[in-house]
Coordinates of C-alpha atoms in Angstrom, one line a residue:
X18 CA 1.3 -3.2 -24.7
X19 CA 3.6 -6.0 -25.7
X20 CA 5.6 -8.3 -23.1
X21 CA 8.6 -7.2 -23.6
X22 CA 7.3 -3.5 -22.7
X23 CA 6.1 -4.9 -19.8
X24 CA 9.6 -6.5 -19.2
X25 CA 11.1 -3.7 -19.6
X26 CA 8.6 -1.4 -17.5
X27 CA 9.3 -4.0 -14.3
X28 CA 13.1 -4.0 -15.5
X29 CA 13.2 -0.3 -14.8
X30 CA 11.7 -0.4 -11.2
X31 CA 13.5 -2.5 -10.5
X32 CA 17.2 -1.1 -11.2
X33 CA 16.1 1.8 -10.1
X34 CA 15.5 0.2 -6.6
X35 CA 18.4 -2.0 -6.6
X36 CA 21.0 0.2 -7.7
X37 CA 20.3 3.1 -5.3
X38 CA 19.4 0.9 -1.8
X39 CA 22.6 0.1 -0.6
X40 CA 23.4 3.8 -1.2
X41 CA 20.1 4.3 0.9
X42 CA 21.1 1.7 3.3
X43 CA 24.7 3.2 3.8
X44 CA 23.8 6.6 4.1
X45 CA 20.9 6.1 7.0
X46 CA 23.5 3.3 8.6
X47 CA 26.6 5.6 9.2
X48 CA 24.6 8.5 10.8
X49 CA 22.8 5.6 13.2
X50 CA 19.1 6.8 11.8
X51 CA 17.0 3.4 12.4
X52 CA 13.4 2.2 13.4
X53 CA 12.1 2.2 16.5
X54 CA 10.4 -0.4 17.9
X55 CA 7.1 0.2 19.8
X56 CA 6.9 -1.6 23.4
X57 CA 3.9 -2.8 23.0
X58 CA 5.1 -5.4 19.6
X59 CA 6.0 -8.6 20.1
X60 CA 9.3 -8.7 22.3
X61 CA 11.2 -10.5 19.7
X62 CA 11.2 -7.7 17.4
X63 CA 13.3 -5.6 19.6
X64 CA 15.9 -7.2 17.9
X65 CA 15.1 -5.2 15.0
X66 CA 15.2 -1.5 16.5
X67 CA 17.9 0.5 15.1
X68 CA 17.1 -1.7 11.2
X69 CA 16.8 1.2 8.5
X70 CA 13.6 3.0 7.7
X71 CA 11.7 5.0 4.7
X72 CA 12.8 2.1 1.9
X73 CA 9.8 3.5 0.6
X74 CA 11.2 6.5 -0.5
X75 CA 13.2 4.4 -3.4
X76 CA 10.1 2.4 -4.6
X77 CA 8.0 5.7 -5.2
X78 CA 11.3 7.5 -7.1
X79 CA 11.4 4.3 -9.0
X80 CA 7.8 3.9 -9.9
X81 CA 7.5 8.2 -10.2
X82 CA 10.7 8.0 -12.7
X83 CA 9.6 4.9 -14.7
X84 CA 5.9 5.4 -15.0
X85 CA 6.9 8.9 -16.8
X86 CA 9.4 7.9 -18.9
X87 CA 7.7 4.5 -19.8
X88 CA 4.6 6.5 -20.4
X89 CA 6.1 9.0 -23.1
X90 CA 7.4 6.1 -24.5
X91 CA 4.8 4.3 -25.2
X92 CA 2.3 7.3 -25.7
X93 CA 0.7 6.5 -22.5
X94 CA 1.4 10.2 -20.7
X95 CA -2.4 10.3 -19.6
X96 CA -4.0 12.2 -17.0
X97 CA -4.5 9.1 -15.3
X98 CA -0.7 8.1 -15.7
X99 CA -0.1 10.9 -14.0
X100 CA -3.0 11.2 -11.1
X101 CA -2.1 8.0 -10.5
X102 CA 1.9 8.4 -10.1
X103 CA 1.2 11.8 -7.6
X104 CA -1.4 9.9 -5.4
X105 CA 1.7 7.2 -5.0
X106 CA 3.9 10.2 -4.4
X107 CA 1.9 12.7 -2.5
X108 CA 0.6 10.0 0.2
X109 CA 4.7 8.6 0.4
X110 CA 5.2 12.5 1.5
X111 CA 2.7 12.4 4.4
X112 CA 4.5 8.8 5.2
X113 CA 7.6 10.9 4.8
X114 CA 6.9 13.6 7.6
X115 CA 5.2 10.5 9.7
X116 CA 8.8 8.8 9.7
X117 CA 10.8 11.5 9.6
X118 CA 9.3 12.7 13.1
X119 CA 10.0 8.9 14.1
X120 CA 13.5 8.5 13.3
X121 CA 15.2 11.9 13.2
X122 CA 12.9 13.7 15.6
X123 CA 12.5 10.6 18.0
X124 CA 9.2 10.8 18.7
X125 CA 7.6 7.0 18.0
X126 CA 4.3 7.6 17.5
X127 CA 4.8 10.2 14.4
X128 CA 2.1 12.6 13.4
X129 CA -1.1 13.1 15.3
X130 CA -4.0 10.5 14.1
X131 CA -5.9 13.7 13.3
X132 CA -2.4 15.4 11.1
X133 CA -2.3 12.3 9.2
X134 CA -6.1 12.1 8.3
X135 CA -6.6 15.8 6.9
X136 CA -3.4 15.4 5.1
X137 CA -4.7 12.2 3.4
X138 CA -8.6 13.8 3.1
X139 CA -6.5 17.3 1.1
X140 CA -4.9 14.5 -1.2
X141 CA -8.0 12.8 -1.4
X142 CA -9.4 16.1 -2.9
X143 CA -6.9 16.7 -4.9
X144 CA -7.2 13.2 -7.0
X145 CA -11.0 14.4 -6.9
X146 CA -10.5 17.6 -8.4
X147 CA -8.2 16.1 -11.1
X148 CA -10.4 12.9 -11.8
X149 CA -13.7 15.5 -12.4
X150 CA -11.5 17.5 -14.7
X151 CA -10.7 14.3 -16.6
X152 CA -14.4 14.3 -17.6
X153 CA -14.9 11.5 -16.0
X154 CA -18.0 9.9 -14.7
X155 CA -19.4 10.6 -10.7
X156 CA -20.7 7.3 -11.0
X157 CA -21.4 4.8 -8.2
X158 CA -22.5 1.3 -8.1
X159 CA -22.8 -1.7 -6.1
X160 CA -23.1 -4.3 -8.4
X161 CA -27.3 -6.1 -8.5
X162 CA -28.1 -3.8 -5.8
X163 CA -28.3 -0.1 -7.2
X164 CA -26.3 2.8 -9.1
X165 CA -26.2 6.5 -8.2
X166 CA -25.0 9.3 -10.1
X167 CA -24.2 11.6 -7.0
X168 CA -21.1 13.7 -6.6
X169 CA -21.5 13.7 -2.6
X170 CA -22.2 9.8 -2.6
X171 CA -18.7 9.5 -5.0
X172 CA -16.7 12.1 -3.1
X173 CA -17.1 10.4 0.4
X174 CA -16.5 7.1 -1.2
X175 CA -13.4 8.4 -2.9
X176 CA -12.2 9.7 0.6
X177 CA -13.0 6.3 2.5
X178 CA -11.3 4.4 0.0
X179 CA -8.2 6.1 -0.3
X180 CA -7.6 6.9 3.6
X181 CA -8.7 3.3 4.3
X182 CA -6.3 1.2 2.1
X183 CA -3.7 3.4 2.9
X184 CA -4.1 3.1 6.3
X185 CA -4.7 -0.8 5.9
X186 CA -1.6 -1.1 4.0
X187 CA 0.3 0.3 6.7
X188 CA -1.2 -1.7 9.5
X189 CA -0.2 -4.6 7.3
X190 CA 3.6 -3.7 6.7
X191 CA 4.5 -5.2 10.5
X192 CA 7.0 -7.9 9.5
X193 CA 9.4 -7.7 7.0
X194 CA 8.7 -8.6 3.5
X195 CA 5.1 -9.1 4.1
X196 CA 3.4 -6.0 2.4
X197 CA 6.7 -6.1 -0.5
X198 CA 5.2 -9.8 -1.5
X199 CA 1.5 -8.7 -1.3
X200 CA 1.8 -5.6 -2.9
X201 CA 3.6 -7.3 -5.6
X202 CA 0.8 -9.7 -6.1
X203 CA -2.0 -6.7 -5.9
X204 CA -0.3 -4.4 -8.2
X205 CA 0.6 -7.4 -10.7
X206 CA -3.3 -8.4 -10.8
X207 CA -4.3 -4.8 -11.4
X208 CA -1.9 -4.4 -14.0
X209 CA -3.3 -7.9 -15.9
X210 CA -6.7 -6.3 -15.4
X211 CA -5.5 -2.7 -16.7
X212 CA -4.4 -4.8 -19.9
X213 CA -7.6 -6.6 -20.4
X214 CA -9.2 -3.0 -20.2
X215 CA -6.8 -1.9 -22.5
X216 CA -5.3 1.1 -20.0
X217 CA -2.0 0.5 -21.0
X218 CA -1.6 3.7 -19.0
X219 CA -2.4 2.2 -15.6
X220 CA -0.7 -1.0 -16.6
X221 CA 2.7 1.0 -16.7
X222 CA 2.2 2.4 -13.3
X223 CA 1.2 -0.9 -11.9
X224 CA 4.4 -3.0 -13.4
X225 CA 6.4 0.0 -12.2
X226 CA 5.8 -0.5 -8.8
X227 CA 6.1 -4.4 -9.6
X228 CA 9.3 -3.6 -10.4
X229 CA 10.3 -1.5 -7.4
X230 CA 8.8 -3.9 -4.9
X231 CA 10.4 -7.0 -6.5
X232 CA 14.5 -5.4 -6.1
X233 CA 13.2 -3.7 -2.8
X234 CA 12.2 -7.2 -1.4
X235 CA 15.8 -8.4 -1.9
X236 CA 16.5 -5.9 0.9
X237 CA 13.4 -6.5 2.9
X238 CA 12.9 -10.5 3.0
X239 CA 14.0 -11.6 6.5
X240 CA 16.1 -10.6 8.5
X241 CA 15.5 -7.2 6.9
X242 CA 18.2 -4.8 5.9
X243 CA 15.5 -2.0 5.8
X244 CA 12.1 -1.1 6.3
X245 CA 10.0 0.3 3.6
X246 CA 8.5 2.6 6.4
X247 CA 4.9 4.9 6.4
X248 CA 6.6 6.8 3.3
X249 CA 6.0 3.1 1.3
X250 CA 3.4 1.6 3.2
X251 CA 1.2 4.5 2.6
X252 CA 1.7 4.9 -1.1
X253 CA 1.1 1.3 -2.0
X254 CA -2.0 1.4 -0.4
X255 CA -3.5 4.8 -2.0
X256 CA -2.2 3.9 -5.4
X257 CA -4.3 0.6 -5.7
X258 CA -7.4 2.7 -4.3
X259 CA -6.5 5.1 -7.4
X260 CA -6.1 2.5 -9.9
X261 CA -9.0 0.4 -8.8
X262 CA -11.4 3.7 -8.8
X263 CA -10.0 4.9 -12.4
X264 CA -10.4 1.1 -13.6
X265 CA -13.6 1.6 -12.6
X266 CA -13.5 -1.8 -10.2
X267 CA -12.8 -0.2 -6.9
X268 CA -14.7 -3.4 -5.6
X269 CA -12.4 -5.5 -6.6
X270 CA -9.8 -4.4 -4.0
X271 CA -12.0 -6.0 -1.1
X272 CA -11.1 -9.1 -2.6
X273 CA -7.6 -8.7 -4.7
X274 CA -6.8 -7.1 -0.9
X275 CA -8.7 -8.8 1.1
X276 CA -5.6 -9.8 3.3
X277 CA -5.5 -5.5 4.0
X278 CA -9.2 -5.7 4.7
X279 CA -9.0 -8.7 7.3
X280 CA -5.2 -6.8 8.8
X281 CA -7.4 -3.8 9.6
X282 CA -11.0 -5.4 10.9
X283 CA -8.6 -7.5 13.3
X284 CA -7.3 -4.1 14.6
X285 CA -11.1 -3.0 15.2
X286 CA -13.1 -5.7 16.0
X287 CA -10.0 -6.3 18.9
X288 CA -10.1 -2.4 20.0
X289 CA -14.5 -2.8 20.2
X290 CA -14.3 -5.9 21.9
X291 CA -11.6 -4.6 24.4
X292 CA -13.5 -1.4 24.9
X293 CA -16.8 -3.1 25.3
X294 CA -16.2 -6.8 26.9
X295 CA -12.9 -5.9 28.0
X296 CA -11.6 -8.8 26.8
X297 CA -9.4 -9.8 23.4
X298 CA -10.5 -11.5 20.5
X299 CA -6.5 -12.0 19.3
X300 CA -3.4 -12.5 21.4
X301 CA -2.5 -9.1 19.4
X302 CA -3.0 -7.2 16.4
X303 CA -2.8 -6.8 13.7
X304 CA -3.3 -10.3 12.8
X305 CA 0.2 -10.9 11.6
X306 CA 1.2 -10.5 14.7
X307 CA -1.7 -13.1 16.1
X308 CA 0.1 -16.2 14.4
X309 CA 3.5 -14.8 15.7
X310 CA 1.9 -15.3 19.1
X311 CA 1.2 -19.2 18.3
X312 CA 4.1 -19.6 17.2
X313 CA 4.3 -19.2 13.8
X314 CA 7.8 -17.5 13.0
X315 CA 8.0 -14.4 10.1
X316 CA 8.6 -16.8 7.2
X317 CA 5.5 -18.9 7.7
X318 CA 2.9 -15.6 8.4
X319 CA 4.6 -14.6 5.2
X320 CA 4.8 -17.2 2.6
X321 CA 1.0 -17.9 4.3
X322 CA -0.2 -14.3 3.6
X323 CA 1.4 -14.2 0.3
X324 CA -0.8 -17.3 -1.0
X325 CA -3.7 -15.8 0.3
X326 CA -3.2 -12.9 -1.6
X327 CA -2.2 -14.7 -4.6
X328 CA -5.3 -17.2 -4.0
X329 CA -7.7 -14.1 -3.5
X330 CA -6.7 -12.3 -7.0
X331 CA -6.6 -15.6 -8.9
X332 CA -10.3 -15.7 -8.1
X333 CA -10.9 -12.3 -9.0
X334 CA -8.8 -13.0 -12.4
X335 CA -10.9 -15.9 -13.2
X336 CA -14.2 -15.0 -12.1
X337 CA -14.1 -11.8 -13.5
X338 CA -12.5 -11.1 -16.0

């Protein structure tokens, strides 16, 4: 795949997002359809309630419409093109319904915990079903320690790993631009490593969603204009389970995303430590949230975050590849 494929792969995301936003933008701003803000954030970011939701929705059309078309192109139309793109779209649905209770139903909390999670265990199994028709490997291995050819062992992983990056993804989308910048940095590494591999297929999808997240982020630095909402959050986060699972690295996400791992143990270690000692480990989480609390405005917990990130898959790039 030659660079100015890959230009014009991120090129296409891009427009895509940047010409239709303000559409977006307009459209959910004339018929008053915004976030709302939960009581118990921080109380400066009631300042934000009524700020445009399900950006998302853009970044998935962009990386759905470029993916295929940069795929026939190139003669990269793969089953694993294409798994890959519906995983991205079919977890930006359930995000969908989530924020489409939330902002035109009015009901804050979105779908039941229990809704969300057998909608994203029936995806799961359908990336499953598709992945074991692709005569592909049931394969699992933890690298020095052991490797198991087990169907049950690879099926719950599978399901753990796409439910919990999604769901980590979204606990980290709490401040705007924060999961645009880091997303752009995990799917930019995973696309270098798709490369190396020679997956040109997975490489398109990843500098697709480059793309999308790069214009998107125009719209989404601070002060936002929108959100990218559960419908993006979501996505981003089951895509790079996908892609790090077909790559056949799925370990490499605990450290490409570790800033997703460490967002969602701060949400759990605080919930067992409240539940159990009754007190807090962090003035609030997620941990974004934790630095807003000392003082730290949205900038700094971003541009912070971001070189984390960018830090954590530099590593991974250097040591293994």
């Amino acid at each position: 795949m030659e660079l100015s494929h890959i230009v014009i792969d991120i090129a296409s995301g891009a427009a895509i997002v940047a010409i239709l936003m303000p559409f977006l933008i307009g459209y959910l701003v004339a018929h008053k359809e915004g976030q709302s803000i939960r009581e118990e954030g921080p109380k400066w970011h009631e300042k934000k309630s009524g700020t445009p939701t399900m950006g998302g929705l853009l970044i998935i059309l962009a990386t759905a419409v470029t993916s295929i078309w940069v795929g026939a192109w190139q003669g990269q139309l793969t089953h694993s093109l294409l798994i890959t793109t519906f995983v991205i779209i079919l977890y930006g649905c359930i995000g969908f319904i989530d924020d489409f209770i939330k902002v035109f139903k009015k009901r804050n909390l979105g779908l039941r915990a229990w809704q969300k999670l057998l909608l994203q265990i029936l995806v799961g199994a359908i990336f499953l079903y598709v992945y074991n028709n692709d005569s592909l490997q049931f394969n699992f291995t933890i690298p020095g320690v052991f490797s198991v050819d087990s169907v049950i062992i690879f099926t719950l992983f599978t399901m753990f790993w796409l439910v919990g990056f999604s769901n980590a993804t979204n606990l980290t989308d709490g401040l705007d631009g924060l999961l645009g910048g880091l997303g752009t940095i995990s799917y930019a590494t995973y696309g270098i490593i798709s490369l190396y591999q020679n997956r040109y297929d997975l490489a398109v999808v990843c500098f697709a969603v480059v793309g999308g997240l790069l214009a998107f982020l125009v719209f989404n630095h601070k002060p936002a204009k929108i959100f990218m909402g559960d419908v993006g959050s979501l996505a981003l986060g089951a895509g790079l389970a996908a892609i790090s699972i077909l790559l056949g690295r799925y370990w490499s996400l605990l450290l490409i995303g570790l800033v997703y791992v460490i967002e969602t143990a701060s949400v759990m270690l605080q919930v067992f430590s409240f539940k159990v000692f009754h007190r807090r480990i962090f003035k609030m989480t997620p941990i974004h949230h934790h630095f807003e609390m000392l003082g730290w405005n949205e900038w700094k917990v971003d541009i912070v975050f971001w070189i984390v990130g960018l830090i954590c898959s530099g590593i991974y790039l250097i040591l293994f590849m």
